[in-house]
Coordinates of C-alpha atoms in Angstrom, one line a residue:
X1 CA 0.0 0.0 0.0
X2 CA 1.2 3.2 -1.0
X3 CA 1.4 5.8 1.9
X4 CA 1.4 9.1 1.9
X5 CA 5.0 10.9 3.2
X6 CA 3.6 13.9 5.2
X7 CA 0.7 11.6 7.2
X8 CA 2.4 8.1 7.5
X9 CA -0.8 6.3 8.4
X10 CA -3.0 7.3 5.6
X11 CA -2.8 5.6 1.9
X12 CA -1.9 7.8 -0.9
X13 CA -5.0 7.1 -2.8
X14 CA -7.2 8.8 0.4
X15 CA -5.4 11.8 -0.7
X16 CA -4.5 11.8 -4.2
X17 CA -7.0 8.9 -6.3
X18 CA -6.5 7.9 -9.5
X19 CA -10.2 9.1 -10.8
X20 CA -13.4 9.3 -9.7
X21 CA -13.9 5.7 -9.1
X22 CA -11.1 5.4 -6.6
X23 CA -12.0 8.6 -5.1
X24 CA -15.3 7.0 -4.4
X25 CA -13.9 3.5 -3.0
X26 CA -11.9 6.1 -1.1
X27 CA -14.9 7.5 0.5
X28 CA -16.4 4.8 1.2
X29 CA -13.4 3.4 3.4
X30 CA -13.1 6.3 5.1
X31 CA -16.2 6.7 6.1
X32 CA -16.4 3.3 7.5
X33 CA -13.6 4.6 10.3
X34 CA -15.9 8.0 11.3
X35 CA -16.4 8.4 15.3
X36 CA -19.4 10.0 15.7
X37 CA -19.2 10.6 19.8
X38 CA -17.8 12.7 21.8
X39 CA -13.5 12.6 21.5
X40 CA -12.8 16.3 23.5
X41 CA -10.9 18.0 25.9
X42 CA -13.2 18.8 28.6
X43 CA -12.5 22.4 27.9
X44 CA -11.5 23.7 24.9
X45 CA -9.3 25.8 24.8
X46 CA -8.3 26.4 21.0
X47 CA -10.6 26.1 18.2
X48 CA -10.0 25.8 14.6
X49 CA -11.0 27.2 11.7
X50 CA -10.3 25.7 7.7
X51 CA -11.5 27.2 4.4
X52 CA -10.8 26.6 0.9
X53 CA -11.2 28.8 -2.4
X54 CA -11.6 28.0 -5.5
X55 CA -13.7 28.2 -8.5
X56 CA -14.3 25.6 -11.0
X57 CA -14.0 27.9 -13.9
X58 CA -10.3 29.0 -13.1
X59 CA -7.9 28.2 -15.6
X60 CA -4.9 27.6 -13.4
X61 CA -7.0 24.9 -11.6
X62 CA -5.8 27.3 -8.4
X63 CA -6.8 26.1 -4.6
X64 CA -6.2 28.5 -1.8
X65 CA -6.5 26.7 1.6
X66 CA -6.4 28.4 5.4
X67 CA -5.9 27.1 8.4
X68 CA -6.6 29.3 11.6
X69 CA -6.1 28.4 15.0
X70 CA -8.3 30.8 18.0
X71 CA -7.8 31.5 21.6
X72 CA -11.5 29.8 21.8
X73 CA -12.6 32.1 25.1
X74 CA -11.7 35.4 23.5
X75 CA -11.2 34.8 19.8
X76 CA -7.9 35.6 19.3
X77 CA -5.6 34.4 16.3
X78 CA -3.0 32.4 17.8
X79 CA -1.6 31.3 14.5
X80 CA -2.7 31.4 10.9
X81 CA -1.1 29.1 7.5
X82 CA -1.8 29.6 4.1
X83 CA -1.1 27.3 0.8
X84 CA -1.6 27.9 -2.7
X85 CA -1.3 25.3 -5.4
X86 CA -2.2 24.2 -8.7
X87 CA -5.1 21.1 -7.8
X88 CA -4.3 17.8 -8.9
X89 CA -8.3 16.6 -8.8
X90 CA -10.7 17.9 -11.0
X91 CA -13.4 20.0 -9.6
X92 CA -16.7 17.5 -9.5
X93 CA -19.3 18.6 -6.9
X94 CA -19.4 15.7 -4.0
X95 CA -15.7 15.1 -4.6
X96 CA -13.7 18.6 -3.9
X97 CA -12.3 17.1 -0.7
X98 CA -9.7 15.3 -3.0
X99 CA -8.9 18.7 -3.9
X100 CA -9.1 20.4 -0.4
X101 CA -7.4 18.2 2.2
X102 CA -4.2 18.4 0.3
X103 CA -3.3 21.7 0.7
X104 CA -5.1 21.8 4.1
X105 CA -2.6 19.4 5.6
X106 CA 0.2 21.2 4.1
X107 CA -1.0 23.9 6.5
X108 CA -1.4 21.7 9.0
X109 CA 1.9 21.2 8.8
X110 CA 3.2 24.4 9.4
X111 CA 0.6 25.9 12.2
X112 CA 2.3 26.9 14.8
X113 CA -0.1 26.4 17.1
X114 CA -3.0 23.1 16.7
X115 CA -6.1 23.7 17.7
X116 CA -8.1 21.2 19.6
X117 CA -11.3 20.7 17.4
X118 CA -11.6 22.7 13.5
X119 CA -14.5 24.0 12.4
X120 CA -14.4 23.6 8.8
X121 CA -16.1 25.2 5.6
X122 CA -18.3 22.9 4.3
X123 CA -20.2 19.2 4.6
X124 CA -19.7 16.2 7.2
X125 CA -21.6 13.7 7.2
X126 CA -24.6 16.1 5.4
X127 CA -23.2 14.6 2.2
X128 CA -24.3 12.5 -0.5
X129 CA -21.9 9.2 0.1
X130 CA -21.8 10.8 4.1
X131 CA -18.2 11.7 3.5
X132 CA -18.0 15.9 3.2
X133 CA -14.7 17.8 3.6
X134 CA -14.8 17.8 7.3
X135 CA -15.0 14.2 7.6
X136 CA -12.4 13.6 4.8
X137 CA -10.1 16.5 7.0
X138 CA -10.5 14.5 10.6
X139 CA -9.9 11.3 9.8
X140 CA -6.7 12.6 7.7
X141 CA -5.4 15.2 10.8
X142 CA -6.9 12.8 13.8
X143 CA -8.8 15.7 15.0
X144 CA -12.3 16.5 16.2
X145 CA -14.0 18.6 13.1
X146 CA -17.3 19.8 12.4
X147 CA -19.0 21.0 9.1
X148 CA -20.3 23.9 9.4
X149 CA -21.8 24.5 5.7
X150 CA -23.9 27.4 4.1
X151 CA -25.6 25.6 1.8
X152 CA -27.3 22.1 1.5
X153 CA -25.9 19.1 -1.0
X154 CA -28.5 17.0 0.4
X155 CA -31.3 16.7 2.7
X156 CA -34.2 19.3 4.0
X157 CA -35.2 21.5 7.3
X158 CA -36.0 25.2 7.8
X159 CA -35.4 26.3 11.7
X160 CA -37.9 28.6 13.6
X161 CA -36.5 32.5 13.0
X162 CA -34.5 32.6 16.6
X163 CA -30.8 32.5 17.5
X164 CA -30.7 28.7 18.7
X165 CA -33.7 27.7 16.6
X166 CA -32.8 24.5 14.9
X167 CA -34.4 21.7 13.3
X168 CA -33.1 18.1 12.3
X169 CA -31.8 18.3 8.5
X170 CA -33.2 15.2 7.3
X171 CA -32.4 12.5 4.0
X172 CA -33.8 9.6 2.8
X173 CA -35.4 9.0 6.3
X174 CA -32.5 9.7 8.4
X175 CA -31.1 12.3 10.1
X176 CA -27.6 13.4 8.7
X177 CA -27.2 16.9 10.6
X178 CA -28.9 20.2 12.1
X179 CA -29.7 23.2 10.4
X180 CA -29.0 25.8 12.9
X181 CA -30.8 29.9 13.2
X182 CA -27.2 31.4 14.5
X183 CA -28.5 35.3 14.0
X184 CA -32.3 36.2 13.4
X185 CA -33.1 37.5 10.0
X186 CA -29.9 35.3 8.3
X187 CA -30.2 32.1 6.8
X188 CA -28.9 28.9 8.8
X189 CA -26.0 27.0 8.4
X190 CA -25.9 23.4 8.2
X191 CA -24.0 21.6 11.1
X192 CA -23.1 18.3 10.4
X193 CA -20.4 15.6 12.4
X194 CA -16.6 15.5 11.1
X195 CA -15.3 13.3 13.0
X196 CA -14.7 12.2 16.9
X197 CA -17.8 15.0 17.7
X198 CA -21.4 14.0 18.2
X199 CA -24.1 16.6 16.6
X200 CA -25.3 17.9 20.5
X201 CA -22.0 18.9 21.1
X202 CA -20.9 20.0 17.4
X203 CA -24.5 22.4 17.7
X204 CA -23.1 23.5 20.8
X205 CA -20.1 24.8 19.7
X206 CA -20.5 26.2 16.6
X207 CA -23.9 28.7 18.0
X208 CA -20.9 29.3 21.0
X209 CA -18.4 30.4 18.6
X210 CA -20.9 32.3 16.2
X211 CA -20.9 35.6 18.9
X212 CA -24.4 36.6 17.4
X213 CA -22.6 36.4 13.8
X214 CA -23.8 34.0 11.2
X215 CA -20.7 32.3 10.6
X216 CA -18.5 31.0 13.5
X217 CA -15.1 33.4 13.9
X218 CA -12.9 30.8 13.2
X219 CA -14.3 29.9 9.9
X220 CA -14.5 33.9 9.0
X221 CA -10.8 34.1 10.0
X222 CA -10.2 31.1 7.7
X223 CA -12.2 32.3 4.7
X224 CA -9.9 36.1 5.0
X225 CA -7.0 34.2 4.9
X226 CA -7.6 32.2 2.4
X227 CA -8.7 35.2 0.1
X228 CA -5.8 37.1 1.2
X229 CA -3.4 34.0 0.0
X230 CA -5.3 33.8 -3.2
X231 CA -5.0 38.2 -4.0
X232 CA -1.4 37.3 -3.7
X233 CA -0.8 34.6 -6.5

């Protein structure tokens, strides 16, 4: 089995598949190994924030990835990596982890500081194979993560209007996540497990770390950095 250099642990094809249909067996491995309970500090301490950008119509096939890590009590940047790079995946919608994670563990690689559970931009479990970004991202790192997406690939579930509100999002008869009212008068987001969190607590944290904001500041810090990496290339 091929492994890949920078994680030692994780196959190469988990990272870097041949095409679609490996990509797919891929998933489906991985998401046989996904802890769904409870894997925390008792406090946290520092949280984490990862965002990607990227367009599928860019001609230099250009991903821009972030990695923040945040005093979690008063939401200050502790450390912040950056790393922009031609993909090597093609950009097909239920896939882009293949062309995420990669540059997100080379910034994993050089944060100073880890945080103890990463809020990430985008789909957990709320995904059509139940294998989104955030999963794909804390089975790779071996860190609690949570999606925190804000839009739906799949499933339904409109919260009442309040901060708090939420609702089960629900597909094919089963409940994959929670779509969360995190400001009145905004639309929710779409909390979903990662890995080694169970949806109470991953609700719980991201309406904590929203601070009457839509989006979590972890995830906003993320998404500036990556935006600033990708105005310098």
């Amino acid at each position: 089995m091929s492994l890949c250099p920078m994680v030692p642990d994780v196959p190469h094809y988990w990272l870097h598949p041949r095409d679609i249909p490996e990509a797919r067996a891929a998933q489906a491995e991985m998401a046989a190994r996904l802890v769904a309970e409870d894997d925390l500090p008792p406090r946290i301490a520092r949280l984490g924030g990862a965002d990607v950008s990227n367009t599928r119509f860019d001609p230099a096939k250009m991903v821009h990835a972030a990695l923040v890590a945040l005093d979690a009590s008063a939401d200050a940047v502790l450390a912040t990596a950056t790393e922009s790079r031609r993909a090597d995946f093609p950009y097909v919608p239920g896939y882009l982890a293949f062309r995420e994670v990669p540059p997100l563990l080379a910034c994993w690689s050089r944060l100073a500081v880890r945080p103890e559970v990463i809020l990430v931009d985008g789909h957990g479990v709320a995904h059509p194979r139940g294998f989104g970004v955030a999963c794909h991202l804390g089975l790779v790192f071996g860190v609690p993560t949570i999606g925190v997406a804000k839009s739906l690939l799949v499933g339904e579930g409109e919260p009442g209007p309040e901060p708090g509100d939420t609702v089960p999002l629900m597909w094919k008869g089963a409940r994959i996540g929670t779509a969360l009212r995190t400001r009145r008068g905004a639309r929710p987001v779409y909390v979903s497990t990662g890995h080694r969190v169970s949806l109470e607590t991953a609700v719980a944290i991201v309406l904590g770390a929203t601070r009457g904001r839509r989006l979590p500041t972890a995830i906003r810090a993320a998404h500036d950095a990556a935006n600033v990496a990708r105005l310098r290339t």
